[in-house]
PDB file of C-alpha atoms in Angstrom:
ATOM      1  CA  MET A 115     115.197  49.226 116.938  1.00 45.00           C
ATOM      2  CA  THR A 116     111.545  50.222 117.202  1.00 45.00           C
ATOM      3  CA  ALA A 117     108.950  47.477 117.517  1.00 45.00           C
ATOM      4  CA  THR A 118     106.541  47.160 114.638  1.00 48.00           C
ATOM      5  CA  ARG A 119     102.832  47.088 115.409  1.00 56.00           C
ATOM      6  CA  SER A 120     100.727  44.539 113.619  1.00 63.00           C
ATOM      7  CA  LEU A 121      98.812  45.887 110.625  1.00 68.00           C
ATOM      8  CA  PRO A 122      95.787  43.987 109.232  1.00 72.00           C
ATOM      9  CA  ALA A 123      96.698  42.176 106.020  1.00 70.00           C
ATOM     10  CA  PRO A 124      93.873  43.731 103.918  1.00 76.00           C
ATOM     11  CA  LEU A 125      94.938  47.230 104.990  1.00 82.00           C
ATOM     12  CA  ALA A 126      98.608  46.546 104.222  1.00 81.00           C
ATOM     13  CA  LEU A 127      97.722  45.051 100.843  1.00 80.00           C
ATOM     14  CA  GLY A 128      95.468  48.013 100.067  1.00 86.00           C
ATOM     15  CA  GLY A 129      98.402  50.299 100.786  1.00 88.00           C
ATOM     16  CA  ALA A 130     100.544  48.284  98.370  1.00 87.00           C
ATOM     17  CA  VAL A 131      97.897  48.610  95.642  1.00 88.00           C
ATOM     18  CA  ALA A 132      97.759  52.368  96.269  1.00 91.00           C
ATOM     19  CA  ILE A 133     101.550  52.540  95.899  1.00 89.00           C
ATOM     20  CA  GLY A 134     101.262  50.868  92.517  1.00 84.00           C
ATOM     21  CA  ALA A 135      98.559  53.223  91.311  1.00 89.00           C
ATOM     22  CA  MET A 136     100.594  56.267  92.341  1.00 91.00           C
ATOM     23  CA  THR A 137     103.678  54.814  90.636  1.00 83.00           C
ATOM     24  CA  ALA A 138     101.774  54.397  87.370  1.00 82.00           C
ATOM     25  CA  ILE A 139     100.458  57.969  87.471  1.00 88.00           C
ATOM     26  CA  GLN A 140     103.923  59.264  88.314  1.00 84.00           C
ATOM     27  CA  ALA A 141     105.388  57.304  85.396  1.00 79.00           C
ATOM     28  CA  ARG A 142     102.990  58.986  82.976  1.00 81.00           C
ATOM     29  CA  ILE A 143     103.668  62.454  84.366  1.00 88.00           C
ATOM     30  CA  ASN A 144     107.446  62.042  84.324  1.00 83.00           C
ATOM     31  CA  GLY A 145     107.306  60.375  80.923  1.00 80.00           C
ATOM     32  CA  VAL A 146     105.463  63.319  79.405  1.00 86.00           C
ATOM     33  CA  LEU A 147     107.794  65.768  81.150  1.00 89.00           C
ATOM     34  CA  GLY A 148     110.817  63.890  79.771  1.00 85.00           C
ATOM     35  CA  VAL A 149     109.430  64.035  76.233  1.00 84.00           C
ATOM     36  CA  ARG A 150     108.531  67.722  76.516  1.00 90.00           C
ATOM     37  CA  ILE A 151     111.984  68.836  77.658  1.00 91.00           C
ATOM     38  CA  ASP A 152     113.760  66.110  75.640  1.00 87.00           C
ATOM     39  CA  ASP A 153     115.821  64.867  78.606  1.00 86.00           C
ATOM     40  CA  GLY A 154     114.481  62.115  80.848  1.00 82.00           C
ATOM     41  CA  ILE A 155     117.267  62.482  83.415  1.00 86.00           C
ATOM     42  CA  VAL A 156     116.655  66.205  83.905  1.00 90.00           C
ATOM     43  CA  ALA A 157     112.937  65.407  84.158  1.00 87.00           C
ATOM     44  CA  GLY A 158     113.767  62.955  86.936  1.00 85.00           C
ATOM     45  CA  LEU A 159     115.771  65.637  88.751  1.00 90.00           C
ATOM     46  CA  VAL A 160     112.871  68.095  88.493  1.00 90.00           C
ATOM     47  CA  SER A 161     110.499  65.456  89.885  1.00 86.00           C
ATOM     48  CA  PHE A 162     112.777  64.430  92.754  1.00 86.00           C
ATOM     49  CA  GLY A 163     113.680  68.028  93.572  1.00 89.00           C
ATOM     50  CA  ALA A 164     110.012  68.996  93.863  1.00 89.00           C
ATOM     51  CA  GLY A 165     109.378  66.022  96.145  1.00 88.00           C
ATOM     52  CA  LEU A 166     112.356  66.922  98.326  1.00 91.00           C
ATOM     53  CA  VAL A 167     111.076  70.480  98.800  1.00 91.00           C
ATOM     54  CA  VAL A 168     107.650  69.180  99.886  1.00 89.00           C
ATOM     55  CA  LEU A 169     109.253  66.673 102.238  1.00 90.00           C
ATOM     56  CA  ILE A 170     111.471  69.272 103.913  1.00 93.00           C
ATOM     57  CA  VAL A 171     108.441  71.500 104.538  1.00 92.00           C
ATOM     58  CA  VAL A 172     106.448  68.602 106.016  1.00 90.00           C
ATOM     59  CA  THR A 173     109.379  67.505 108.194  1.00 91.00           C
ATOM     60  CA  LEU A 174     109.817  71.004 109.611  1.00 92.00           C
ATOM     61  CA  ALA A 175     106.085  71.289 110.269  1.00 92.00           C
ATOM     62  CA  LEU A 176     105.609  68.000 112.160  1.00 89.00           C
ATOM     63  CA  PRO A 177     107.247  67.529 115.584  1.00 90.00           C
ATOM     64  CA  SER A 178     107.399  63.731 115.203  1.00 87.00           C
ATOM     65  CA  ALA A 179     109.113  64.104 111.827  1.00 88.00           C
ATOM     66  CA  ARG A 180     111.641  66.553 113.290  1.00 92.00           C
ATOM     67  CA  THR A 181     112.408  64.087 116.095  1.00 92.00           C
ATOM     68  CA  GLY A 182     112.952  61.303 113.583  1.00 90.00           C
ATOM     69  CA  ALA A 183     115.225  63.532 111.502  1.00 92.00           C
ATOM     70  CA  VAL A 184     117.341  64.253 114.603  1.00 93.00           C
ATOM     71  CA  ARG A 185     117.671  60.514 115.296  1.00 93.00           C
ATOM     72  CA  LEU A 186     118.646  59.980 111.664  1.00 93.00           C
ATOM     73  CA  TRP A 187     121.323  62.687 111.815  1.00 93.00           C
ATOM     74  CA  ARG A 188     122.735  61.318 115.077  1.00 94.00           C
ATOM     75  CA  GLY A 189     122.893  57.834 113.591  1.00 92.00           C
ATOM     76  CA  ILE A 190     124.741  59.125 110.529  1.00 92.00           C
ATOM     77  CA  ARG A 191     127.146  61.223 112.607  1.00 92.00           C
ATOM     78  CA  THR A 192     127.961  58.408 115.058  1.00 92.00           C
ATOM     79  CA  ARG A 193     127.981  55.803 112.248  1.00 89.00           C
ATOM     80  CA  THR A 194     125.471  53.605 114.059  1.00 91.00           C
ATOM     81  CA  ILE A 195     123.438  53.550 110.847  1.00 92.00           C
ATOM     82  CA  PRO A 196     125.298  51.651 108.099  1.00 91.00           C
ATOM     83  CA  ASN A 197     125.932  53.493 104.834  1.00 89.00           C
ATOM     84  CA  TRP A 198     123.905  51.083 102.720  1.00 89.00           C
ATOM     85  CA  MET A 199     120.746  52.064 104.620  1.00 89.00           C
ATOM     86  CA  LEU A 200     121.189  55.609 103.321  1.00 89.00           C
ATOM     87  CA  LEU A 201     121.282  54.669  99.646  1.00 86.00           C
ATOM     88  CA  GLY A 202     117.677  53.667  98.934  1.00 84.00           C
ATOM     89  CA  GLY A 203     117.154  56.953  97.128  1.00 83.00           C
ATOM     90  CA  ALA A 204     119.773  56.018  94.524  1.00 83.00           C
ATOM     91  CA  CYS A 205     117.341  53.405  93.229  1.00 80.00           C
ATOM     92  CA  GLY A 206     114.557  55.982  93.329  1.00 76.00           C
ATOM     93  CA  ALA A 207     116.721  58.155  91.083  1.00 80.00           C
ATOM     94  CA  LEU A 208     116.997  55.253  88.640  1.00 77.00           C
ATOM     95  CA  THR A 209     113.222  54.814  88.680  1.00 75.00           C
ATOM     96  CA  VAL A 210     112.270  58.410  87.905  1.00 75.00           C
ATOM     97  CA  SER A 211     115.009  58.707  85.255  1.00 74.00           C
ATOM     98  CA  THR A 212     113.738  55.536  83.585  1.00 74.00           C
ATOM     99  CA  GLN A 213     110.205  56.926  83.664  1.00 68.00           C
ATOM    100  CA  GLY A 214     111.375  60.086  81.959  1.00 65.00           C
ATOM    101  CA  VAL A 215     113.332  58.190  79.297  1.00 68.00           C
ATOM    102  CA  THR A 216     110.913  55.351  78.452  1.00 69.00           C
ATOM    103  CA  ALA A 217     107.356  55.804  79.768  1.00 62.00           C
ATOM    104  CA  GLY A 218     106.500  58.607  77.373  1.00 60.00           C
ATOM    105  CA  VAL A 219     107.429  56.363  74.439  1.00 63.00           C
ATOM    106  CA  LEU A 220     106.369  52.884  75.600  1.00 65.00           C
ATOM    107  CA  GLY A 221     103.256  53.969  77.453  1.00 64.00           C
ATOM    108  CA  VAL A 222     102.645  53.296  81.123  1.00 64.00           C
ATOM    109  CA  SER A 223     101.413  49.716  80.635  1.00 63.00           C
ATOM    110  CA  LEU A 224     104.484  48.450  78.822  1.00 67.00           C
ATOM    111  CA  PHE A 225     106.778  50.372  81.183  1.00 72.00           C
ATOM    112  CA  THR A 226     104.951  48.827  84.134  1.00 70.00           C
ATOM    113  CA  VAL A 227     105.321  45.205  83.065  1.00 69.00           C
ATOM    114  CA  GLY A 228     109.085  45.632  82.814  1.00 73.00           C
ATOM    115  CA  VAL A 229     109.043  47.005  86.358  1.00 75.00           C
ATOM    116  CA  VAL A 230     106.847  44.051  87.388  1.00 72.00           C
ATOM    117  CA  ALA A 231     109.467  41.559  86.263  1.00 73.00           C
ATOM    118  CA  GLY A 232     112.278  43.285  88.142  1.00 78.00           C
ATOM    119  CA  GLN A 233     110.227  43.772  91.312  1.00 74.00           C
ATOM    120  CA  THR A 234     108.986  40.192  91.376  1.00 74.00           C
ATOM    121  CA  VAL A 235     112.298  38.436  90.872  1.00 75.00           C
ATOM    122  CA  HIS A 236     114.251  40.667  93.244  1.00 75.00           C
ATOM    123  CA  GLY A 237     111.466  40.795  95.841  1.00 77.00           C
ATOM    124  CA  LEU A 238     111.445  37.005  96.085  1.00 76.00           C
ATOM    125  CA  VAL A 239     115.224  36.957  96.522  1.00 79.00           C
ATOM    126  CA  LEU A 240     115.267  39.746  99.140  1.00 81.00           C
ATOM    127  CA  ASP A 241     112.539  38.059 101.194  1.00 78.00           C
ATOM    128  CA  ARG A 242     114.346  34.725 101.082  1.00 75.00           C
ATOM    129  CA  ILE A 243     117.641  36.156 102.360  1.00 78.00           C
ATOM    130  CA  GLY A 244     115.863  38.282 104.974  1.00 74.00           C
ATOM    131  CA  PHE A 245     117.050  41.642 103.673  1.00 75.00           C
ATOM    132  CA  GLY A 246     113.765  43.453 104.345  1.00 70.00           C
ATOM    133  CA  PRO A 247     112.471  44.591 107.748  1.00 70.00           C
ATOM    134  CA  ALA A 248     110.109  41.599 107.920  1.00 65.00           C
ATOM    135  CA  GLY A 249     113.149  39.289 108.167  1.00 69.00           C
ATOM    136  CA  VAL A 250     113.360  35.954 106.368  1.00 67.00           C
ATOM    137  CA  VAL A 251     110.072  35.194 104.591  1.00 67.00           C
ATOM    138  CA  ALA A 252     109.665  31.570 103.560  1.00 66.00           C
ATOM    139  CA  VAL A 253     109.508  30.753  99.854  1.00 66.00           C
ATOM    140  CA  THR A 254     106.102  29.049  99.855  1.00 70.00           C
ATOM    141  CA  PRO A 255     104.527  27.499  96.754  1.00 75.00           C
ATOM    142  CA  GLY A 256     101.948  30.305  96.720  1.00 71.00           C
ATOM    143  CA  ARG A 257     104.610  33.003  96.668  1.00 69.00           C
ATOM    144  CA  VAL A 258     106.530  31.265  93.888  1.00 74.00           C
ATOM    145  CA  LEU A 259     103.323  30.808  91.894  1.00 76.00           C
ATOM    146  CA  GLY A 260     102.435  34.460  92.469  1.00 72.00           C
ATOM    147  CA  GLY A 261     105.818  35.480  91.099  1.00 72.00           C
ATOM    148  CA  ALA A 262     105.333  33.188  88.105  1.00 77.00           C
ATOM    149  CA  PHE A 263     101.956  34.796  87.347  1.00 77.00           C
ATOM    150  CA  ALA A 264     103.494  38.262  87.566  1.00 69.00           C
ATOM    151  CA  LEU A 265     106.180  37.244  85.075  1.00 71.00           C
ATOM    152  CA  ALA A 266     103.464  35.720  82.868  1.00 76.00           C
ATOM    153  CA  ALA A 267     101.894  39.188  82.690  1.00 69.00           C
ATOM    154  CA  VAL A 268     105.188  40.403  81.246  1.00 66.00           C
ATOM    155  CA  GLY A 269     105.081  37.644  78.629  1.00 68.00           C
ATOM    156  CA  VAL A 270     101.563  38.660  77.638  1.00 70.00           C
ATOM    157  CA  SER A 271     102.630  42.255  77.161  1.00 63.00           C
ATOM    158  CA  LEU A 272     105.525  41.274  74.901  1.00 61.00           C
ATOM    159  CA  SER A 273     103.514  39.027  72.586  1.00 61.00           C
ATOM    160  CA  GLY A 274     102.601  40.141  69.090  1.00 58.00           C
ATOM    161  CA  ASP A 275     104.740  42.818  67.462  1.00 59.00           C
ATOM    162  CA  VAL A 276     105.615  44.815  70.582  1.00 56.00           C
ATOM    163  CA  ILE A 277     109.263  43.656  70.613  1.00 58.00           C
ATOM    164  CA  SER A 278     109.727  44.310  66.898  1.00 62.00           C
ATOM    165  CA  ARG A 279     108.499  47.903  67.366  1.00 64.00           C
ATOM    166  CA  THR A 280     110.516  48.625  70.516  1.00 64.00           C
ATOM    167  CA  PRO A 281     114.318  48.813  71.000  1.00 66.00           C
ATOM    168  CA  LEU A 282     115.588  46.185  73.452  1.00 65.00           C
ATOM    169  CA  TRP A 283     117.271  48.745  75.704  1.00 68.00           C
ATOM    170  CA  LEU A 284     113.925  50.489  76.247  1.00 69.00           C
ATOM    171  CA  LEU A 285     112.509  47.193  77.566  1.00 67.00           C
ATOM    172  CA  LEU A 286     115.510  46.458  79.808  1.00 75.00           C
ATOM    173  CA  LEU A 287     115.514  49.832  81.573  1.00 78.00           C
ATOM    174  CA  PRO A 288     112.109  49.278  83.250  1.00 79.00           C
ATOM    175  CA  PHE A 289     113.303  45.832  84.428  1.00 80.00           C
ATOM    176  CA  ALA A 290     116.322  47.485  86.074  1.00 81.00           C
ATOM    177  CA  ALA A 291     113.982  50.053  87.646  1.00 80.00           C
ATOM    178  CA  GLY A 292     111.852  47.232  89.086  1.00 80.00           C
ATOM    179  CA  VAL A 293     114.921  45.618  90.655  1.00 83.00           C
ATOM    180  CA  GLY A 294     115.761  48.997  92.180  1.00 82.00           C
ATOM    181  CA  ILE A 295     112.227  49.544  93.500  1.00 78.00           C
ATOM    182  CA  ALA A 296     112.321  46.238  95.403  1.00 82.00           C
ATOM    183  CA  TRP A 297     115.713  47.057  96.922  1.00 85.00           C
ATOM    184  CA  GLN A 298     114.615  50.604  97.757  1.00 83.00           C
ATOM    185  CA  ALA A 299     111.492  49.386  99.564  1.00 81.00           C
ATOM    186  CA  ALA A 300     113.495  46.925 101.661  1.00 84.00           C
ATOM    187  CA  THR A 301     116.257  49.441 102.438  1.00 88.00           C
ATOM    188  CA  ASN A 302     113.888  52.260 103.368  1.00 86.00           C
ATOM    189  CA  GLY A 303     111.911  49.850 105.520  1.00 85.00           C
ATOM    190  CA  ARG A 304     115.046  48.867 107.413  1.00 88.00           C
ATOM    191  CA  LEU A 305     116.013  52.516 107.899  1.00 90.00           C
ATOM    192  CA  ALA A 306     112.492  53.438 109.068  1.00 88.00           C
ATOM    193  CA  GLN A 307     112.675  50.595 111.565  1.00 86.00           C
ATOM    194  CA  ARG A 308     116.095  51.744 112.791  1.00 89.00           C
ATOM    195  CA  VAL A 309     115.162  55.408 113.372  1.00 89.00           C
ATOM    196  CA  GLY A 310     111.517  54.766 114.265  1.00 87.00           C
ATOM    197  CA  SER A 311     110.242  57.131 111.562  1.00 87.00           C
ATOM    198  CA  PRO A 312     109.120  56.292 107.994  1.00 88.00           C
ATOM    199  CA  MET A 313     109.124  60.041 107.307  1.00 90.00           C
ATOM    200  CA  SER A 314     112.840  60.295 108.100  1.00 90.00           C
ATOM    201  CA  ALA A 315     113.606  57.276 105.916  1.00 89.00           C
ATOM    202  CA  THR A 316     111.707  58.957 103.084  1.00 89.00           C
ATOM    203  CA  LEU A 317     113.637  62.190 103.623  1.00 91.00           C
ATOM    204  CA  MET A 318     116.955  60.319 103.399  1.00 92.00           C
ATOM    205  CA  SER A 319     115.744  58.578 100.248  1.00 89.00           C
ATOM    206  CA  PHE A 320     114.973  61.891  98.573  1.00 89.00           C
ATOM    207  CA  VAL A 321     118.248  63.480  99.654  1.00 91.00           C
ATOM    208  CA  ALA A 322     120.279  60.580  98.249  1.00 90.00           C
ATOM    209  CA  GLY A 323     118.208  60.396  95.064  1.00 88.00           C
ATOM    210  CA  THR A 324     118.451  64.120  94.417  1.00 91.00           C
ATOM    211  CA  ALA A 325     122.245  64.024  94.882  1.00 91.00           C
ATOM    212  CA  VAL A 326     122.574  61.174  92.366  1.00 89.00           C
ATOM    213  CA  LEU A 327     120.310  62.943  89.874  1.00 89.00           C
ATOM    214  CA  ILE A 328     122.232  66.219  90.130  1.00 94.00           C
ATOM    215  CA  VAL A 329     125.369  64.374  89.014  1.00 92.00           C
ATOM    216  CA  ALA A 330     123.531  62.415  86.308  1.00 88.00           C
ATOM    217  CA  ALA A 331     121.731  65.488  84.969  1.00 91.00           C
ATOM    218  CA  SER A 332     125.013  67.430  84.848  1.00 94.00           C
ATOM    219  CA  VAL A 333     126.554  64.692  82.733  1.00 92.00           C
ATOM    220  CA  SER A 334     123.484  64.557  80.490  1.00 88.00           C
ATOM    221  CA  VAL A 335     123.545  68.309  79.903  1.00 92.00           C
ATOM    222  CA  ALA A 336     127.297  68.249  79.228  1.00 93.00           C
ATOM    223  CA  VAL A 337     126.873  65.486  76.625  1.00 90.00           C
ATOM    224  CA  ARG A 338     123.535  66.409  75.036  1.00 88.00           C
ATOM    225  CA  GLY A 339     123.302  70.118  75.700  1.00 89.00           C
ATOM    226  CA  MET A 340     120.620  72.055  77.551  1.00 90.00           C
ATOM    227  CA  PRO A 341     117.120  70.556  77.586  1.00 89.00           C
ATOM    228  CA  ASN A 342     114.086  72.313  76.180  1.00 89.00           C
ATOM    229  CA  ALA A 343     112.378  74.971  78.277  1.00 89.00           C
ATOM    230  CA  LEU A 344     110.329  73.663  81.190  1.00 89.00           C
ATOM    231  CA  PRO A 345     106.591  73.474  80.392  1.00 90.00           C
ATOM    232  CA  VAL A 346     104.162  75.718  82.242  1.00 88.00           C
ATOM    233  CA  GLU A 347     101.438  73.165  83.044  1.00 90.00           C
ATOM    234  CA  PRO A 348     101.433  72.656  86.857  1.00 89.00           C
ATOM    235  CA  TRP A 349     100.366  68.986  86.682  1.00 90.00           C
ATOM    236  CA  LEU A 350     103.682  68.036  85.079  1.00 89.00           C
ATOM    237  CA  TYR A 351     105.404  68.770  88.402  1.00 89.00           C
ATOM    238  CA  LEU A 352     103.236  66.506  90.578  1.00 90.00           C
ATOM    239  CA  GLY A 353     105.470  63.454  90.090  1.00 87.00           C
ATOM    240  CA  GLY A 354     107.650  64.382  93.062  1.00 86.00           C
ATOM    241  CA  LEU A 355     104.638  64.719  95.363  1.00 88.00           C
ATOM    242  CA  LEU A 356     103.437  61.256  94.326  1.00 90.00           C
ATOM    243  CA  GLY A 357     106.928  59.875  94.887  1.00 84.00           C
ATOM    244  CA  PHE A 358     106.958  61.342  98.397  1.00 86.00           C
ATOM    245  CA  ALA A 359     103.602  59.698  99.136  1.00 88.00           C
ATOM    246  CA  TYR A 360     104.378  56.205  97.871  1.00 85.00           C
ATOM    247  CA  ILE A 361     107.942  56.008  99.239  1.00 83.00           C
ATOM    248  CA  LEU A 362     106.636  57.014 102.678  1.00 86.00           C
ATOM    249  CA  LEU A 363     103.806  54.471 102.465  1.00 88.00           C
ATOM    250  CA  GLY A 364     106.152  51.712 101.300  1.00 84.00           C
ATOM    251  CA  ALA A 365     108.614  52.350 104.145  1.00 81.00           C
ATOM    252  CA  ALA A 366     105.718  52.115 106.614  1.00 82.00           C
ATOM    253  CA  ILE A 367     104.098  48.875 105.407  1.00 85.00           C
ATOM    254  CA  VAL A 368     106.929  46.717 104.006  1.00 81.00           C
ATOM    255  CA  ALA A 369     107.578  45.278 107.477  1.00 77.00           C
ATOM    256  CA  HIS A 370     103.999  43.923 107.443  1.00 78.00           C
ATOM    257  CA  THR A 371     103.913  42.550 103.896  1.00 75.00           C
ATOM    258  CA  GLY A 372     107.446  41.484 103.047  1.00 75.00           C
ATOM    259  CA  VAL A 373     109.128  42.742  99.891  1.00 75.00           C
ATOM    260  CA  LEU A 374     107.475  40.309  97.469  1.00 71.00           C
ATOM    261  CA  LEU A 375     103.870  40.805  98.605  1.00 76.00           C
ATOM    262  CA  LEU A 376     104.388  44.566  98.675  1.00 80.00           C
ATOM    263  CA  GLY A 377     105.635  44.285  95.107  1.00 74.00           C
ATOM    264  CA  LEU A 378     102.748  42.071  93.951  1.00 74.00           C
ATOM    265  CA  GLY A 379     100.161  44.386  95.494  1.00 81.00           C
ATOM    266  CA  SER A 380     101.786  47.383  93.844  1.00 81.00           C
ATOM    267  CA  VAL A 381     101.893  45.430  90.573  1.00 75.00           C
ATOM    268  CA  LEU A 382      98.116  45.096  90.708  1.00 79.00           C
ATOM    269  CA  GLY A 383      97.740  48.822  91.359  1.00 84.00           C
ATOM    270  CA  GLN A 384     100.263  49.726  88.654  1.00 77.00           C
ATOM    271  CA  LEU A 385      98.725  47.574  85.949  1.00 74.00           C
ATOM    272  CA  THR A 386      95.152  48.595  86.724  1.00 80.00           C
ATOM    273  CA  ALA A 387      95.993  52.296  86.783  1.00 83.00           C
ATOM    274  CA  SER A 388      98.317  52.091  83.778  1.00 75.00           C
ATOM    275  CA  VAL A 389      95.705  50.337  81.649  1.00 75.00           C
ATOM    276  CA  ALA A 390      93.199  53.071  82.488  1.00 80.00           C
ATOM    277  CA  ILE A 391      95.763  55.771  81.664  1.00 78.00           C
ATOM    278  CA  ASP A 392      96.779  54.198  78.349  1.00 72.00           C
ATOM    279  CA  LEU A 393      93.156  53.676  77.303  1.00 74.00           C
ATOM    280  CA  LEU A 394      92.379  57.338  77.985  1.00 77.00           C
ATOM    281  CA  TRP A 395      95.723  58.594  76.661  1.00 71.00           C
ATOM    282  CA  PRO A 396      97.094  56.103  74.093  1.00 66.00           C
ATOM    283  CA  PRO A 397     100.910  56.040  73.773  1.00 61.00           C
ATOM    284  CA  ALA A 398     102.924  55.905  70.554  1.00 57.00           C
ATOM    285  CA  SER A 399     103.769  52.250  71.222  1.00 56.00           C
ATOM    286  CA  GLY A 400     102.231  49.654  73.491  1.00 58.00           C
ATOM    287  CA  PRO A 401     100.193  46.433  73.868  1.00 61.00           C
ATOM    288  CA  ALA A 402      96.785  45.849  72.290  1.00 67.00           C
ATOM    289  CA  HIS A 403      93.622  46.158  74.373  1.00 69.00           C
ATOM    290  CA  TRP A 404      93.234  42.382  74.758  1.00 73.00           C
ATOM    291  CA  GLN A 405      96.780  42.216  76.088  1.00 71.00           C
ATOM    292  CA  LEU A 406      96.060  44.953  78.618  1.00 70.00           C
ATOM    293  CA  ALA A 407      92.975  43.134  79.931  1.00 74.00           C
ATOM    294  CA  LEU A 408      94.816  39.812  80.200  1.00 77.00           C
ATOM    295  CA  MET A 409      97.768  41.471  81.948  1.00 71.00           C
ATOM    296  CA  VAL A 410      95.489  42.835  84.681  1.00 70.00           C
ATOM    297  CA  ALA A 411      93.749  39.460  85.117  1.00 77.00           C
ATOM    298  CA  VAL A 412      97.072  37.653  85.514  1.00 75.00           C
ATOM    299  CA  ALA A 413      98.287  40.328  87.958  1.00 67.00           C
ATOM    300  CA  VAL A 414      95.175  39.802  90.114  1.00 72.00           C
ATOM    301  CA  ALA A 415      95.881  36.060  90.111  1.00 75.00           C
ATOM    302  CA  SER A 416      99.481  36.675  91.205  1.00 69.00           C
ATOM    303  CA  VAL A 417      98.317  38.540  94.324  1.00 67.00           C
ATOM    304  CA  VAL A 418      95.559  36.054  95.188  1.00 72.00           C
ATOM    305  CA  VAL A 419      97.814  32.985  95.094  1.00 73.00           C
ATOM    306  CA  ALA A 420     100.643  34.719  96.999  1.00 67.00           C
ATOM    307  CA  LEU A 421      98.492  35.793  99.972  1.00 64.00           C
ATOM    308  CA  PRO A 422      99.111  33.778 103.185  1.00 61.00           C
ATOM    309  CA  TRP A 423      95.638  32.227 103.239  1.00 51.00           C
ATOM    310  CA  ARG A 424      96.577  29.553 105.757  1.00 48.00           C
ATOM    311  CA  ARG A 425      97.010  32.151 108.515  1.00 46.00           C
ATOM    312  CA  ARG A 426      93.270  32.701 108.415  1.00 42.00           C
ATOM    313  CA  ARG A 427      92.414  29.076 109.206  1.00 44.00           C
ATOM    314  CA  ARG A 428      92.039  28.465 112.909  1.00 42.00           C
TER     315      ARG A 428
END
């Protein structure tokens, strides 16, 4: 196991916020792609496949990435790396499929708050049992209060007539995606720690996710028929590149933040970016402007109260 260097808390938290912003942008891109081709699962496969191609090119180009990939392959071949460490990408497949199915209809903000709920609850549990690379992280009052604030943001988003205008299954899918994101971050972090390479952990995540999506997309096409023709706009294929960037960043910093704080920081980035996106590009369904503003304020509070302030007192 490779030792983890200390990373300043503000830098690690800034990385978490950046992950959230990239996730929100990716959700909008994949949501639009899913609507355009009328198949969210195939849209997820297109996104993941594009990311995998980029990642393979980068891995071949960088000597350190090639070395990490060799260690990963040896660990798989000799079974010194447990199978569950290789499955983080399955949850990534769930995330991009959910984006393609729901984000284009709900809007990024409403999609994000469902993800917030799943990330927060599962992140707290994973930290408590020590599943992530940071080991057991104590359940302090600040962390619990931060989780409560994050869930309060979900309550704000669902007030008014949002529920009456939105099918329940569309609201539950983002929650499931949030649970998967928390597990994926912890699993990829453990794998990166084992092979000494976040890039290799990201590569494994994309390989596993692409394999799952190939099966899921085949079933979708068999049941629903062929999707619409792929659009020609290049920006609709940037979701995979964003996924590559934020999965790599998450695998690198989760050991410094813990799963919950990584999730809360990304929540802040997701909500802030998603509000901006939905204001510029209003969805067919979503919260009112006052709800969006209050959601962001509550998300900021969740991060502030969850930070380990006492470590700074000497």
